[in-house]
Short mmCIF file of C-alpha atoms in Angstrom, two decimals:
data_model
loop_
_atom_site.label_atom_id
_atom_site.label_comp_id
_atom_site.label_asym_id
_atom_site.label_seq_id
_atom_site.Cartn_x
_atom_site.Cartn_y
_atom_site.Cartn_z
CA MET A 172 40.61 -46.00 19.07
CA SER A 173 40.34 -46.94 22.73
CA GLU A 174 43.46 -45.36 24.24
CA GLY A 175 42.98 -43.11 27.28
CA ARG A 176 39.29 -43.96 27.96
CA SER A 177 37.72 -47.08 29.51
CA ASP A 178 34.55 -46.62 27.42
CA GLY A 179 36.48 -46.85 24.18
CA ARG A 180 36.04 -43.19 23.27
CA LYS A 181 39.11 -41.29 22.21
CA PRO A 182 39.80 -38.04 24.16
CA LYS A 183 39.01 -34.94 22.15
CA GLU A 184 42.56 -33.61 22.28
CA SER A 185 43.83 -36.92 20.86
CA ARG A 186 41.40 -37.06 17.90
CA LYS A 187 43.99 -36.35 15.28
CA HIS A 188 44.47 -37.94 11.91
CA ARG A 189 46.01 -37.20 8.55
CA LEU A 190 42.77 -36.58 6.76
CA SER A 191 42.04 -38.05 3.37
CA ASP A 192 38.90 -38.35 1.29
CA THR A 193 39.01 -42.17 1.54
CA TRP A 194 39.27 -42.13 5.33
CA ILE A 195 36.46 -39.59 5.65
CA SER A 196 34.15 -41.67 3.46
CA ARG A 197 34.75 -44.85 5.50
CA TYR A 198 34.88 -43.50 9.05
CA LYS A 199 31.86 -44.23 11.27
CA PRO A 200 31.44 -41.79 14.20
CA THR A 201 30.77 -43.10 17.72
CA LEU A 202 29.82 -39.79 19.34
CA PRO A 203 26.99 -37.33 18.56
CA GLN A 204 29.69 -34.95 17.31
CA GLU A 205 33.39 -35.45 16.71
CA ASP A 206 36.11 -32.97 15.77
CA TRP A 207 39.16 -34.42 13.98
CA PHE A 208 42.32 -32.30 13.70
CA ASP A 209 44.26 -32.72 10.49
CA LEU A 210 47.90 -33.69 10.93
CA GLY A 211 48.64 -32.33 7.47
CA CYS A 212 47.30 -28.84 8.32
CA THR A 213 47.14 -28.11 12.02
CA ASP A 214 44.41 -25.44 11.78
CA LEU A 215 42.06 -27.63 9.71
CA ILE A 216 39.30 -29.46 11.60
CA LEU A 217 36.82 -32.01 10.30
CA ARG A 218 33.56 -31.97 12.26
CA ILE A 219 31.46 -35.12 11.93
CA SER A 220 27.94 -35.27 13.31
CA TYR A 221 26.19 -38.49 14.22
CA GLY A 222 23.67 -37.78 11.45
CA GLY A 223 26.45 -38.01 8.91
CA ALA A 224 27.21 -34.35 8.11
CA ARG A 225 30.94 -33.72 7.55
CA THR A 226 32.10 -30.11 7.54
CA PHE A 227 35.51 -28.45 7.49
CA ARG A 228 36.34 -25.71 9.98
CA VAL A 229 39.35 -23.43 10.40
CA ARG A 230 40.89 -22.76 13.82
CA TYR A 231 42.04 -19.21 14.57
CA ARG A 232 42.68 -16.81 17.45
CA ASN A 233 40.19 -14.03 18.04
CA GLU A 234 41.02 -10.47 19.08
CA ASP A 235 41.17 -11.60 22.72
CA ASP A 236 43.62 -14.38 21.76
CA ASN A 237 41.04 -17.08 22.46
CA SER A 238 40.79 -20.08 20.17
CA ARG A 239 37.75 -20.12 17.87
CA THR A 240 36.63 -22.15 14.85
CA LEU A 241 34.77 -21.07 11.72
CA LYS A 242 32.95 -23.23 9.18
CA ILE A 243 34.56 -23.02 5.75
CA GLY A 244 32.57 -25.61 3.82
CA ARG A 245 31.00 -29.04 3.68
CA TRP A 246 33.09 -32.00 2.60
CA ASP A 247 32.40 -33.16 -0.92
CA PRO A 248 34.99 -35.42 -2.63
CA ARG A 249 34.22 -33.77 -6.00
CA LYS A 250 33.58 -30.12 -5.10
CA PHE A 251 35.33 -29.50 -1.76
CA ASN A 252 37.76 -32.26 -0.82
CA VAL A 253 40.56 -32.38 1.75
CA GLU A 254 43.12 -30.60 -0.43
CA ALA A 255 40.67 -27.81 -1.20
CA ALA A 256 39.92 -27.42 2.51
CA ARG A 257 43.65 -27.22 3.35
CA GLN A 258 44.10 -24.52 0.72
CA ALA A 259 41.11 -22.59 2.13
CA VAL A 260 42.77 -22.68 5.57
CA ARG A 261 46.04 -21.35 4.12
CA ASP A 262 44.11 -18.55 2.39
CA PHE A 263 42.04 -17.65 5.47
CA ASP A 264 42.51 -13.97 6.35
CA ARG A 265 41.84 -13.44 10.02
CA ASP A 266 41.92 -9.64 9.77
CA ALA A 267 39.40 -9.63 6.91
CA HIS A 268 37.16 -11.88 8.98
CA PHE A 269 37.32 -9.48 11.92
CA ALA A 270 36.53 -6.53 9.64
CA ALA A 271 33.48 -8.32 8.25
CA LYS A 272 32.21 -8.99 11.76
CA ARG A 273 32.45 -5.38 12.80
CA SER A 274 29.32 -3.22 12.72
CA PRO A 275 28.52 -2.03 9.18
CA THR A 276 27.89 1.44 10.60
CA GLU A 277 31.34 1.80 12.17
CA GLY A 278 32.93 5.04 11.02
CA MET A 279 29.71 6.35 9.45
CA SER A 280 27.89 9.55 10.26
CA ASP A 281 24.93 9.28 12.60
CA ASP A 282 22.46 9.86 9.77
CA LYS A 283 23.90 7.14 7.53
CA ALA A 284 24.10 4.74 10.46
CA TRP A 285 20.45 5.48 11.32
CA TRP A 286 19.22 4.50 7.88
CA LEU A 287 21.13 1.22 7.93
CA THR A 288 19.79 0.19 11.33
CA ALA A 289 16.30 1.74 11.25
CA THR A 290 13.24 -0.47 11.41
CA PHE A 291 10.46 -0.15 8.88
CA ALA A 292 8.37 1.61 11.55
CA ASP A 293 11.16 4.18 12.01
CA VAL A 294 11.35 4.85 8.27
CA LEU A 295 7.57 5.13 7.97
CA GLY A 296 7.63 7.69 10.79
CA ARG A 297 9.99 9.85 8.75
CA TYR A 298 8.04 9.31 5.54
CA ILE A 299 4.81 10.36 7.24
CA SER A 300 6.32 13.51 8.77
CA GLU A 301 8.24 14.59 5.65
CA VAL A 302 5.94 13.53 2.82
CA VAL A 303 2.52 12.26 3.90
CA SER A 304 1.92 15.29 6.13
CA GLY A 305 1.41 17.34 2.96
CA PHE A 306 -1.18 15.00 1.46
CA ARG A 307 -4.86 15.90 1.35
CA THR A 308 -5.50 12.29 2.40
CA ARG A 309 -2.80 12.27 5.09
CA LYS A 310 -5.08 10.98 7.86
CA GLU A 311 -6.21 7.97 5.86
CA VAL A 312 -2.69 7.16 4.64
CA GLU A 313 -1.29 7.33 8.17
CA ARG A 314 -4.17 5.19 9.45
CA CYS A 315 -3.38 2.49 6.88
CA TYR A 316 0.30 2.46 7.84
CA ARG A 317 -0.39 2.26 11.57
CA ARG A 318 -3.22 -0.27 11.34
CA TYR A 319 -2.03 -2.67 8.64
CA VAL A 320 1.71 -2.26 8.02
CA ILE A 321 3.49 -1.42 11.28
CA PRO A 322 1.99 -4.30 13.35
CA VAL A 323 3.25 -6.82 10.76
CA LEU A 324 6.44 -5.35 9.25
CA GLY A 325 7.28 -2.51 11.63
CA GLN A 326 10.01 -4.31 13.63
CA LYS A 327 11.93 -5.58 10.61
CA ARG A 328 15.05 -3.70 9.57
CA PHE A 329 14.17 -1.58 6.57
CA VAL A 330 17.19 -2.61 4.48
CA GLU A 331 16.35 -6.30 5.05
CA LEU A 332 12.77 -6.09 3.80
CA GLU A 333 12.21 -8.35 0.81
CA GLN A 334 9.61 -8.34 -1.92
CA ASP A 335 7.81 -11.34 -0.45
CA ASP A 336 7.36 -9.60 2.92
CA ALA A 337 4.99 -7.08 1.37
CA GLY A 338 3.53 -9.75 -0.90
CA GLN A 339 2.63 -11.98 2.04
CA LEU A 340 0.97 -9.06 3.83
CA ARG A 341 -1.12 -8.33 0.75
CA ARG A 342 -2.19 -11.97 0.41
CA ASN A 343 -3.24 -12.12 4.05
CA MET A 344 -5.14 -8.83 3.77
CA ARG A 345 -7.11 -10.06 0.77
CA LYS A 346 -8.79 -12.61 3.03
CA ASP A 347 -9.58 -10.26 5.92
CA ASN A 348 -9.92 -6.82 4.30
CA GLY A 349 -10.70 -7.45 0.64
CA PRO A 350 -8.53 -7.14 -2.49
CA ARG A 351 -9.03 -3.40 -2.92
CA GLN A 352 -7.75 -2.52 0.58
CA ALA A 353 -4.92 -5.05 0.20
CA ASP A 354 -3.76 -3.47 -3.07
CA THR A 355 -4.01 0.02 -1.59
CA VAL A 356 -1.79 -0.88 1.39
CA PHE A 357 0.67 -2.68 -0.90
CA GLY A 358 0.92 0.51 -2.96
CA LEU A 359 1.58 2.57 0.18
CA ILE A 360 4.43 0.23 1.16
CA ARG A 361 5.88 0.56 -2.32
CA ALA A 362 5.59 4.36 -2.18
CA ALA A 363 7.64 4.53 1.05
CA MET A 364 10.34 2.24 -0.37
CA VAL A 365 10.60 4.17 -3.63
CA TRP A 366 10.85 7.41 -1.63
CA VAL A 367 13.89 6.06 0.24
CA GLU A 368 15.45 5.04 -3.07
CA ASP A 369 14.82 8.49 -4.57
CA GLU A 370 16.26 10.23 -1.51
CA GLN A 371 19.52 8.25 -2.00
CA VAL A 372 20.15 8.05 1.73
CA ILE A 373 21.25 4.39 1.59
CA LYS A 374 24.13 3.56 -0.72
CA ASN A 375 23.13 1.29 -3.61
CA TYR A 376 19.62 0.82 -2.19
CA THR A 377 16.98 -0.16 -4.74
CA SER A 378 13.37 -0.68 -3.79
CA PRO A 379 12.41 -4.37 -4.18
CA LEU A 380 8.88 -3.25 -5.10
CA ARG A 381 8.40 -1.74 -8.54
CA TYR A 382 5.19 -0.64 -10.20
CA ARG A 383 4.02 -3.16 -12.76
CA PRO A 384 0.81 -2.36 -14.63
CA LYS A 385 -1.57 -5.28 -14.74
CA ARG A 386 -1.59 -7.15 -17.99
CA ARG A 387 -4.89 -7.29 -19.75
CA ARG A 388 -5.96 -10.03 -22.03
CA LYS A 389 -6.47 -9.19 -25.66
CA GLY A 390 -9.92 -7.75 -26.14
CA ASP A 391 -10.32 -6.90 -22.43
CA ARG A 392 -10.98 -3.16 -22.27
CA GLY A 393 -10.83 -3.06 -18.48
CA GLY A 394 -13.13 -1.18 -16.11
CA ARG A 395 -12.39 2.42 -17.14
CA GLU A 396 -15.09 2.46 -19.83
CA ARG A 397 -18.03 1.39 -17.67
CA VAL A 398 -21.13 3.57 -17.95
CA LEU A 399 -24.69 2.77 -16.85
CA ASP A 400 -27.36 2.41 -19.50
CA ASP A 401 -30.91 3.71 -18.97
CA ALA A 402 -32.20 0.56 -17.27
CA GLU A 403 -29.19 0.32 -14.94
CA LEU A 404 -29.32 4.04 -14.12
CA ARG A 405 -33.02 3.74 -13.26
CA MET A 406 -32.46 0.72 -10.98
CA VAL A 407 -29.48 2.32 -9.17
CA TRP A 408 -31.36 5.61 -8.71
CA GLU A 409 -34.46 3.89 -7.32
CA ALA A 410 -32.36 1.73 -4.97
CA ALA A 411 -30.43 4.79 -3.74
CA THR A 412 -33.70 6.67 -3.16
CA LYS A 413 -35.17 3.75 -1.26
CA MET A 414 -31.98 3.34 0.76
CA GLY A 415 -31.80 7.02 1.67
CA GLY A 416 -29.22 8.21 4.18
CA GLN A 417 -25.82 9.55 3.26
CA TYR A 418 -24.80 6.82 0.82
CA GLY A 419 -28.06 6.99 -1.08
CA ALA A 420 -27.61 10.77 -1.39
CA ILE A 421 -23.97 10.40 -2.51
CA VAL A 422 -24.95 8.02 -5.32
CA ARG A 423 -27.61 10.36 -6.69
CA LEU A 424 -25.53 13.52 -6.31
CA LEU A 425 -22.62 11.95 -8.17
CA LEU A 426 -24.97 11.42 -11.11
CA LEU A 427 -26.38 14.95 -10.87
CA THR A 428 -23.10 16.86 -10.39
CA ALA A 429 -20.50 14.63 -12.13
CA GLN A 430 -17.96 15.52 -9.41
CA ARG A 431 -15.32 13.31 -7.85
CA ARG A 432 -16.32 11.29 -4.83
CA GLN A 433 -13.67 12.98 -2.68
CA CYS A 434 -14.98 16.48 -3.49
CA LEU A 435 -18.49 15.45 -2.53
CA THR A 436 -17.71 13.54 0.67
CA THR A 437 -15.46 16.31 2.04
CA ALA A 438 -17.87 19.16 1.18
CA LEU A 439 -18.70 21.60 4.00
CA TRP A 440 -22.09 23.13 4.75
CA SER A 441 -20.40 26.52 4.72
CA GLU A 442 -19.48 25.97 1.07
CA ILE A 443 -23.14 25.75 0.00
CA ASP A 444 -24.65 29.20 -0.25
CA GLY A 445 -28.26 29.10 -1.38
CA ASP A 446 -28.24 27.12 -4.62
CA THR A 447 -24.47 27.51 -5.20
CA TRP A 448 -21.74 25.09 -4.19
CA HIS A 449 -18.30 26.69 -3.79
CA ILE A 450 -15.87 23.77 -4.08
CA ARG A 451 -12.79 24.81 -2.12
CA GLU A 452 -9.43 24.77 -3.81
CA GLU A 453 -6.87 22.31 -2.43
CA ASP A 454 -3.21 21.97 -3.38
CA GLY A 455 -2.61 19.00 -5.62
CA ALA A 456 -6.30 18.02 -5.75
CA LYS A 457 -7.85 17.82 -9.21
CA GLY A 458 -11.21 19.41 -9.94
CA THR A 459 -11.24 21.72 -6.93
CA GLY A 460 -11.73 25.46 -6.83
CA GLN A 461 -14.81 25.72 -9.03
CA VAL A 462 -18.30 27.10 -8.40
CA LEU A 463 -21.43 25.13 -9.34
CA ARG A 464 -25.02 26.32 -9.34
CA LEU A 465 -26.95 23.22 -8.36
CA PRO A 466 -30.24 22.18 -9.98
CA ARG A 467 -33.40 21.78 -7.95
CA LEU A 468 -33.21 17.98 -7.89
CA ALA A 469 -29.75 18.10 -6.24
CA LEU A 470 -30.88 20.74 -3.74
CA ASP A 471 -33.88 18.63 -2.73
CA ILE A 472 -31.54 15.71 -1.97
CA LEU A 473 -29.31 17.96 0.15
CA ARG A 474 -32.34 19.29 2.05
CA GLY A 475 -33.34 15.73 2.91
CA LEU A 476 -30.01 14.99 4.60
CA PRO A 477 -30.00 14.84 8.40
CA ARG A 478 -27.58 17.18 10.16
CA ILE A 479 -25.22 16.25 12.98
CA LYS A 480 -25.07 19.02 15.54
CA ASP A 481 -21.92 21.14 15.17
CA CYS A 482 -20.62 18.93 12.30
CA PRO A 483 -19.28 21.12 9.44
CA LEU A 484 -19.30 18.28 6.90
CA VAL A 485 -22.26 17.67 4.61
CA PHE A 486 -21.47 13.94 4.68
CA GLY A 487 -19.97 13.69 8.13
CA VAL A 488 -20.00 11.13 10.91
CA GLU A 489 -19.04 11.43 14.55
CA HIS A 490 -16.51 8.93 15.87
CA ASP A 491 -14.82 9.10 19.29
CA GLY A 492 -15.87 12.73 19.64
CA GLU A 493 -14.35 13.71 16.28
CA PHE A 494 -16.14 14.59 13.04
CA LYS A 495 -14.90 12.68 9.98
CA PRO A 496 -16.01 12.38 6.35
CA PHE A 497 -18.29 9.48 5.45
CA ASN A 498 -16.16 6.40 4.69
CA SER A 499 -18.40 3.30 4.84
CA PHE A 500 -18.50 2.82 1.08
CA SER A 501 -18.08 -0.95 0.84
CA GLN A 502 -20.68 -1.82 3.47
CA ARG A 503 -23.26 0.66 2.20
CA LYS A 504 -22.81 -0.43 -1.41
CA GLU A 505 -23.61 -4.02 -0.43
CA GLU A 506 -26.84 -2.75 1.10
CA LEU A 507 -27.69 -0.83 -2.07
CA LEU A 508 -26.96 -3.82 -4.32
CA ALA A 509 -29.34 -5.90 -2.24
CA LEU A 510 -32.14 -3.44 -3.14
CA LEU A 511 -31.67 -3.84 -6.90
CA PRO A 512 -34.43 -5.88 -8.58
CA ARG A 513 -31.80 -7.89 -10.45
CA PRO A 514 -27.99 -8.08 -10.54
CA ILE A 515 -26.16 -5.82 -12.96
CA PRO A 516 -22.49 -5.84 -14.08
CA ARG A 517 -20.01 -4.51 -11.54
CA TRP A 518 -19.87 -0.72 -11.21
CA THR A 519 -18.09 1.76 -8.97
CA LEU A 520 -18.90 5.24 -7.74
CA HIS A 521 -16.44 6.67 -10.25
CA ASP A 522 -18.45 4.99 -13.00
CA LEU A 523 -21.36 7.25 -12.00
CA ARG A 524 -19.17 10.29 -12.70
CA ARG A 525 -18.24 8.80 -16.07
CA THR A 526 -21.91 8.09 -16.75
CA ALA A 527 -22.84 11.70 -15.97
CA ARG A 528 -20.09 13.04 -18.25
CA THR A 529 -21.28 10.76 -21.05
CA ARG A 530 -24.87 11.92 -20.59
CA LEU A 531 -23.74 15.56 -20.83
CA GLU A 532 -22.30 14.74 -24.23
CA ASP A 533 -25.42 12.83 -25.29
CA ILE A 534 -27.78 15.71 -24.49
CA GLY A 535 -25.77 18.19 -26.54
CA VAL A 536 -23.58 20.01 -23.99
CA ASP A 537 -20.50 21.19 -25.88
CA MET A 538 -17.19 19.47 -25.19
CA THR A 539 -15.50 22.44 -23.49
CA THR A 540 -18.37 23.08 -21.08
CA GLY A 541 -18.66 19.38 -20.29
CA GLU A 542 -14.99 19.19 -19.35
CA VAL A 543 -15.21 22.33 -17.20
CA VAL A 544 -18.29 21.01 -15.38
CA ILE A 545 -16.46 17.90 -14.16
CA GLY A 546 -13.38 19.91 -13.14
CA HIS A 547 -10.98 19.06 -15.97
CA ALA A 548 -8.46 21.70 -17.01
CA LEU A 549 -8.80 23.05 -20.54
CA PRO A 550 -6.22 21.60 -22.93
CA GLY A 551 -3.42 23.44 -24.69
CA VAL A 552 -3.74 27.12 -25.50
CA LYS A 553 -7.38 27.16 -24.45
CA ARG A 554 -6.15 27.20 -20.87
CA THR A 555 -4.18 30.37 -21.64
CA TYR A 556 -6.71 32.33 -23.68
CA ILE A 557 -10.11 31.28 -22.29
CA ARG A 558 -10.38 32.96 -18.89
CA SER A 559 -14.15 32.62 -18.44
CA ASN A 560 -15.49 30.96 -15.29
CA PHE A 561 -18.30 29.34 -17.34
CA MET A 562 -20.73 30.12 -14.50
CA GLU A 563 -23.89 30.27 -16.60
CA LYS A 564 -22.86 27.48 -18.94
CA ARG A 565 -22.11 25.14 -16.06
CA ALA A 566 -25.42 25.93 -14.40
CA ASP A 567 -27.29 25.29 -17.64
CA ALA A 568 -25.39 22.03 -18.26
CA LEU A 569 -26.23 20.67 -14.77
CA LEU A 570 -29.87 21.73 -15.13
CA ARG A 571 -30.16 19.92 -18.47
CA LEU A 572 -28.41 16.87 -16.96
CA SER A 573 -30.85 16.77 -14.02
CA GLN A 574 -33.82 17.07 -16.40
CA HIS A 575 -32.42 14.21 -18.48
CA ILE A 576 -31.88 11.98 -15.42
CA ALA A 577 -35.34 12.85 -14.10
CA ASP A 578 -36.81 11.77 -17.43
CA VAL A 579 -34.82 8.49 -17.42
CA VAL A 580 -35.78 7.52 -13.86
CA GLY A 581 -39.40 8.65 -14.21
CA LEU A 582 -39.43 11.78 -12.04
CA PRO A 583 -41.20 15.07 -12.85
CA PRO A 584 -38.79 17.23 -14.91
CA ASP A 585 -36.73 19.71 -12.95
CA GLN A 586 -38.05 23.25 -13.41
CA GLY A 587 -34.90 25.00 -12.21
CA THR A 588 -33.80 26.40 -8.88
CA PRO A 589 -36.26 26.61 -5.97
CA SER A 590 -38.40 29.71 -5.71
CA SER A 591 -37.16 30.45 -2.19
CA PRO A 592 -33.68 29.02 -1.60
CA ALA A 593 -32.25 28.74 1.89
CA PRO A 594 -30.36 31.95 2.77
CA SER A 595 -27.06 30.41 3.83
CA ASN A 596 -27.03 26.64 4.26
CA VAL A 597 -29.24 24.34 2.25
CA VAL A 598 -30.44 22.31 5.22
CA PRO A 599 -31.71 24.25 8.24
CA LEU A 600 -30.31 23.03 11.53
CA LYS A 601 -33.64 23.22 13.42
CA GLY A 602 -35.38 19.88 13.64
CA ARG A 603 -32.57 18.08 11.78
CA SER A 604 -30.16 17.17 14.56
CA ARG A 605 -28.97 13.66 15.20
CA ARG A 606 -25.96 11.83 16.55
CA ALA A 607 -23.97 9.26 14.55
#
């Protein structure tokens, strides 16, 4: 072991031995790393580290005719012994190894190569321009991608994204942004991945994120049946009245009109003509395109709203010189809950719509009119043969609903529309200007 060196170390080029499993098990290395060349197979190398790891490597010539080595496996006398390593060297295909090292996009069209090398941020850019741009909620969806997803996952290659990448983002967001926002962003990530799968632009690509409905325990009816009873309705109404402002008005108007939150928060002053609200029709948006004659109680709430100068939105805010729909739902709800005289079971703004629809049924409004009031399409052949706009029936249903709510919360009963409605917009601009 000492030939050629005064320190007892054997020169690297002379570290040759006919390898055997017995010799490997007994040999104690003297250097941090030693390479032993097998005399029984000249291209087989045993690399021994000072920590004890013993791995087999194959020696080959690269495309520039330079000598290189490649790991082929770790020595194991039962699973991968010396004879198995020698056979692996004999079976080593240098050309196949070179082909595997070449770029996976070699020979592909530019479009196919782009999809294989694109980052998640690149793919989201395409998804936003080709799909999200047509959404009614496109601004909010794009904001979520740019604020929550791209800073964390944007630089990863899209095809390398795993299920736990999105899962970790959702877990982190639950702490900082709440479970609802975390689940929303997780769903947006899944939507983009499923879109790529459906487009079939990447061969054999399958989205790692699939929709899985939450399992409910037996007897758990979930949150889609929540309605407020009389006592809860009274407490929520009184707290919303005391709170005032835009959120307090939204809560009460949802009970009085039974409309979707989105329809209400995106309403324009130009859509309210006297006592009539013309809900604009939007592609793909449910419950839009109808006309509602509002009861006096709802009109009084609208009149009490402050107006932002030049803002077209009924529930608008000004941010960075731009008018946007009201969106501070979580913060304002916490303020409203603090005004309740006692805690009540969890409820959402959509539960107010469900409560209003239930009350319409309780006070005797017929099923068809009740469904039309809340913007549901008529079922079956009714949709084909009933072409009425239900103008008078809807007005009567909302008037009866407002009278019922007024009775429950202890207000004077609504006597109908005001005697002198505003000519164009419900709230006059004069004396009602403020800045957000």
